[in-house]
Tab-separated table of C-alpha atoms in Angstrom:
chain	number	residue	atom	x	y	z
J	1	ALA	CA	-131.953	61.571	-4.745
J	2	ARG	CA	-131.671	60.462	-1.139
J	3	LEU	CA	-128.881	58.764	0.766
J	4	LEU	CA	-129.086	56.700	3.948
J	5	THR	CA	-125.970	57.487	5.948
J	6	SER	CA	-124.649	58.051	9.444
J	7	GLU	CA	-121.860	59.840	11.238
J	8	ASP	CA	-119.664	56.743	10.910
J	9	LYS	CA	-120.220	56.298	7.183
J	10	PHE	CA	-117.010	58.068	6.149
J	11	ALA	CA	-114.874	55.883	8.410
J	12	GLU	CA	-116.636	52.755	7.141
J	13	SER	CA	-116.090	53.829	3.532
J	14	MET	CA	-112.384	54.406	4.110
J	15	TYR	CA	-112.093	50.982	5.746
J	16	VAL	CA	-113.752	49.247	2.792
J	17	LEU	CA	-111.626	51.251	0.365
J	18	ALA	CA	-108.447	50.158	2.145
J	19	THR	CA	-109.352	46.491	2.640
J	20	ASN	CA	-111.646	45.513	-0.231
J	21	ALA	CA	-111.091	47.931	-3.109
J	22	VAL	CA	-107.591	49.289	-3.696
J	23	GLN	CA	-106.007	45.834	-3.932
J	24	TRP	CA	-108.268	45.043	-6.891
J	25	ASN	CA	-107.567	48.306	-8.744
J	26	THR	CA	-110.907	49.737	-7.684
J	27	ILE	CA	-110.843	53.501	-7.047
J	28	ASN	CA	-112.787	56.519	-8.212
J	29	ILE	CA	-112.161	57.560	-11.801
J	30	GLU	CA	-111.234	61.046	-10.595
J	31	TRP	CA	-108.498	59.611	-8.370
J	32	ARG	CA	-106.903	57.853	-11.325
J	33	LYS	CA	-105.994	61.245	-12.761
J	34	ASN	CA	-103.384	61.441	-10.018
J	35	LYS	CA	-100.367	59.556	-11.379
J	36	GLN	CA	-99.023	58.682	-7.918
J	37	MET	CA	-102.382	57.251	-6.845
J	38	GLU	CA	-102.531	55.162	-10.018
J	39	LEU	CA	-99.023	53.817	-9.352
J	40	TYR	CA	-99.946	53.075	-5.728
J	41	VAL	CA	-103.070	51.126	-6.669
J	42	THR	CA	-101.137	49.099	-9.269
J	43	ARG	CA	-98.417	48.284	-6.706
J	44	LYS	CA	-100.942	47.166	-4.086
J	45	GLY	CA	-102.669	44.925	-6.627
J	46	ASN	CA	-99.392	43.246	-7.560
J	47	GLU	CA	-98.479	42.789	-3.892
J	48	HIS	CA	-101.748	41.013	-3.177
J	49	ASP	CA	-101.295	38.626	-6.096
J	50	ARG	CA	-97.805	37.740	-4.877
J	51	HIS	CA	-99.013	37.333	-1.298
J	52	LEU	CA	-101.425	34.555	-2.261
J	53	GLU	CA	-98.841	32.872	-4.474
J	54	ASN	CA	-96.271	32.993	-1.647
J	55	GLU	CA	-98.715	31.275	0.710
J	56	ILE	CA	-99.396	28.600	-1.907
J	57	GLU	CA	-95.667	28.036	-2.363
J	58	LYS	CA	-95.245	27.497	1.399
J	59	ILE	CA	-97.907	24.782	1.355
J	60	LEU	CA	-96.298	23.068	-1.636
J	61	HIS	CA	-92.910	23.036	0.099
J	62	GLU	CA	-94.448	21.706	3.324
J	63	ASN	CA	-95.987	18.824	1.372
J	64	LYS	CA	-92.704	18.192	-0.499
J	65	LEU	CA	-94.316	18.671	-3.902
J	66	LEU	CA	-92.326	19.518	-7.009
J	67	PHE	CA	-93.631	22.554	-8.849
J	68	ALA	CA	-92.837	25.428	-11.170
J	69	ARG	CA	-94.129	28.918	-10.436
J	70	ASN	CA	-95.013	31.854	-12.700
J	71	VAL	CA	-94.099	29.938	-15.834
J	72	LYS	CA	-93.789	32.135	-18.913
J	73	SER	CA	-91.452	29.816	-20.820
J	74	PHE	CA	-90.125	26.261	-20.644
J	75	LYS	CA	-86.497	25.168	-20.615
J	76	THR	CA	-85.649	22.453	-23.145
J	77	ASN	CA	-82.817	20.032	-23.874
J	78	GLN	CA	-81.694	22.295	-26.717
J	79	ASN	CA	-81.207	25.178	-24.252
J	80	ASN	CA	-83.716	27.331	-26.081
J	81	ASN	CA	-86.795	28.338	-24.135
J	82	VAL	CA	-90.314	27.764	-25.437
J	83	ASN	CA	-92.367	30.885	-24.787
J	84	ILE	CA	-95.971	30.426	-23.609
J	85	ASP	CA	-96.737	34.003	-22.556
J	86	ASN	CA	-99.063	34.487	-25.497
J	87	ASN	CA	-102.683	34.004	-26.561
J	88	GLN	CA	-102.092	30.300	-27.254
J	89	CYS	CA	-101.488	29.577	-23.579
J	90	GLY	CA	-100.546	32.365	-21.187
J	91	GLU	CA	-98.445	32.570	-18.027
J	92	ILE	CA	-99.164	29.695	-15.644
J	93	ASP	CA	-99.127	30.509	-11.931
J	94	PHE	CA	-98.221	26.977	-10.824
J	95	ILE	CA	-97.530	23.602	-12.428
J	96	ILE	CA	-97.589	20.984	-9.674
J	97	LEU	CA	-96.629	17.303	-9.746
J	98	ASP	CA	-99.056	15.347	-7.574
J	99	THR	CA	-97.399	11.928	-7.657
J	100	ASP	CA	-99.894	10.339	-5.245
J	101	ARG	CA	-102.811	10.982	-7.582
J	102	LYS	CA	-100.618	10.916	-10.733
J	103	HIS	CA	-101.883	14.364	-11.657
J	104	LEU	CA	-100.050	17.116	-13.495
J	105	ILE	CA	-101.853	20.123	-12.019
J	106	VAL	CA	-102.135	23.414	-13.872
J	107	ALA	CA	-103.155	25.899	-11.201
J	108	ASP	CA	-104.258	29.505	-11.413
J	109	SER	CA	-104.396	31.545	-8.212
J	110	LYS	CA	-107.178	34.122	-7.894
J	111	TYR	CA	-107.127	36.772	-5.194
J	112	ASN	CA	-110.811	37.680	-5.150
J	113	LYS	CA	-112.675	40.294	-3.219
J	114	THR	CA	-114.268	39.147	-0.002
J	115	ARG	CA	-117.987	38.742	-0.676
J	116	PHE	CA	-120.807	39.253	1.785
J	117	GLU	CA	-123.889	39.185	-0.418
J	118	GLY	CA	-125.534	37.325	-3.293
J	119	VAL	CA	-124.749	39.986	-5.893
J	120	GLY	CA	-121.037	39.669	-5.161
J	121	TYR	CA	-121.116	35.880	-5.465
J	122	ARG	CA	-122.911	36.237	-8.788
J	123	GLN	CA	-120.159	38.562	-10.001
J	124	ASP	CA	-117.520	35.994	-9.007
J	125	TYR	CA	-119.413	33.279	-10.858
J	126	SER	CA	-119.653	35.418	-13.981
J	127	ASN	CA	-115.946	36.296	-13.886
J	128	PHE	CA	-114.923	32.648	-13.591
J	129	ARG	CA	-117.235	31.421	-16.319
J	130	THR	CA	-116.539	34.135	-18.888
J	131	LYS	CA	-112.872	34.915	-18.212
J	132	ASN	CA	-111.010	32.527	-15.912
J	133	GLU	CA	-112.318	29.202	-17.228
J	134	PRO	CA	-111.444	29.942	-20.899
J	135	GLN	CA	-107.955	31.042	-19.828
J	136	LEU	CA	-107.386	27.858	-17.846
J	137	PHE	CA	-108.784	25.747	-20.688
J	138	ARG	CA	-106.140	27.159	-23.066
J	139	LYS	CA	-103.373	26.358	-20.588
J	140	LEU	CA	-104.614	22.811	-20.051
J	141	LYS	CA	-104.851	22.244	-23.799
J	142	TRP	CA	-101.279	23.450	-24.348
J	143	ILE	CA	-99.865	21.326	-21.512
J	144	ASN	CA	-101.738	18.243	-22.726
J	145	GLU	CA	-100.287	18.688	-26.192
J	146	ASN	CA	-96.746	19.431	-24.986
J	147	LYS	CA	-96.060	17.098	-22.067
J	148	GLU	CA	-92.591	16.314	-23.399
J	149	ILE	CA	-91.602	19.984	-23.194
J	150	VAL	CA	-92.962	20.179	-19.643
J	151	GLN	CA	-90.971	17.030	-18.805
J	152	GLN	CA	-87.759	18.621	-20.110
J	153	HIS	CA	-88.429	21.772	-18.075
J	154	PHE	CA	-88.823	19.816	-14.825
J	155	ASP	CA	-85.731	17.760	-15.640
J	156	LYS	CA	-83.816	21.041	-15.881
J	157	ILE	CA	-85.077	22.582	-12.643
J	158	TYR	CA	-84.986	19.290	-10.713
J	159	PRO	CA	-81.908	17.563	-12.203
J	160	ASN	CA	-81.468	15.119	-9.310
J	161	ASN	CA	-84.952	13.652	-9.570
J	162	ASN	CA	-85.823	10.797	-11.866
J	163	LEU	CA	-89.077	12.272	-13.133
J	164	ALA	CA	-91.498	10.619	-15.508
J	165	PHE	CA	-95.056	11.825	-15.808
J	166	ASN	CA	-96.107	11.032	-19.360
J	167	ASP	CA	-98.950	8.938	-17.959
J	168	PHE	CA	-100.058	11.666	-15.532
J	169	GLU	CA	-103.503	13.156	-16.076
J	170	VAL	CA	-103.501	16.916	-16.635
J	171	LYS	CA	-105.864	18.609	-14.197
J	172	GLY	CA	-107.009	22.204	-13.822
J	173	LEU	CA	-107.179	23.888	-10.431
J	174	PHE	CA	-108.232	27.302	-9.160
J	175	ILE	CA	-106.771	28.335	-5.804
J	176	ILE	CA	-108.638	31.236	-4.237
J	177	ASN	CA	-107.989	33.343	-1.167
J	178	THR	CA	-111.543	33.405	0.156
J	179	PRO	CA	-114.519	31.055	-0.207
J	180	SER	CA	-116.977	31.788	-2.983
J	181	PHE	CA	-120.210	30.204	-4.162
J	182	TYR	CA	-118.422	29.364	-7.431
J	183	MET	CA	-116.520	26.660	-5.512
J	184	PHE	CA	-119.653	24.522	-5.440
J	185	CYS	CA	-120.562	24.708	-9.129
J	186	SER	CA	-117.161	25.032	-10.800
J	187	LYS	CA	-116.018	23.421	-14.010
J	188	TYR	CA	-112.535	22.914	-12.552
J	189	LEU	CA	-111.708	22.006	-8.968
J	190	THR	CA	-111.669	25.214	-6.935
J	191	ILE	CA	-110.143	25.312	-3.448
J	192	ALA	CA	-109.837	28.101	-0.903
J	193	ILE	CA	-106.251	28.258	0.307
J	194	LYS	CA	-107.447	27.421	3.831
J	195	TYR	CA	-108.120	23.856	2.602
J	196	LEU	CA	-105.213	23.452	0.187
J	197	ASP	CA	-102.965	21.657	2.675
J	198	ARG	CA	-105.733	19.161	3.445
J	199	TYR	CA	-106.224	18.522	-0.269
J	200	PHE	CA	-102.562	17.645	-0.797
J	201	LYS	CA	-102.756	15.361	2.223
J	202	ASN	CA	-105.451	13.446	0.299
J	203	GLU	CA	-108.257	14.497	2.617
J	204	ASP	CA	-111.752	14.716	1.132
J	205	ILE	CA	-112.539	18.426	1.286
J	206	TYR	CA	-115.764	18.094	-0.703
J	207	PRO	CA	-117.558	14.992	0.617
J	208	ASP	CA	-120.820	13.828	-0.921
J	209	ILE	CA	-123.940	15.401	0.563
J	210	THR	CA	-126.755	12.975	1.342
J	211	VAL	CA	-130.280	14.388	1.644
J	212	GLU	CA	-133.301	12.470	2.911
J	213	PHE	CA	-136.090	13.941	0.761
J	214	GLU	CA	-138.674	11.374	1.879
J	215	PRO	CA	-138.688	8.905	4.784
J	216	HIS	CA	-135.978	6.327	4.038
J	217	LYS	CA	-135.388	7.791	0.570
J	218	PHE	CA	-132.071	9.491	0.017
J	219	LYS	CA	-130.366	11.382	-2.766
J	220	VAL	CA	-126.597	11.820	-2.942
J	221	TYR	CA	-125.106	15.014	-4.340
J	222	PRO	CA	-121.431	14.682	-5.329
J	223	TYR	CA	-119.132	17.626	-5.885
J	224	PRO	CA	-119.652	19.987	-7.655
J	225	TYR	CA	-122.928	20.180	-5.775
J	226	PHE	CA	-124.687	22.707	-7.998
J	227	LYS	CA	-123.373	21.676	-11.389
J	228	GLU	CA	-125.506	22.369	-14.412
J	229	SER	CA	-127.593	19.426	-15.592
């Protein structure tokens, strides 16, 4: 076997390990035998998840949106919580009331690795399609079937607001830390956090793309641009 390397390869490898590996629980199997290293990697992963969620929360506050974060159970009028941290639903990162659009948004935040090549984008696409989309589908199904419980929960955490969203449409949303090709062919709206503020200000972050494929003949591609036919 042969290896293309250079005198700077070790430094480059350490940089990638520190910035694009440890936070996603990616280390050598041999290193996992060290209990302290395993604990460190787990802590860094949890910190990164919270970092993205904290940035999302700032944007929601700035746009004066009502929301619930890291929901594992719902408060009810009977003062007994309804647990959803199970295989019927699962913990929901954010439930957001978008009153302008009359949307009840069920949002999952995903802190993905930064990608620089086609193989990495393909891996993101596969992860979303096989894992993240089914998880979000279960959450949307549960919320759709239990709007009254969600209403009671928001009445409890926002007692001074006269809330009513039975006629709101339940929408799924992925919020990601870095752009990915999946954004353009997603089943559910997927937004990089850089554009989240613009979205809640009702700006069109995914405008139609118009292509002139022959002189004076145009075809319009709406979002998602690369959806399956």
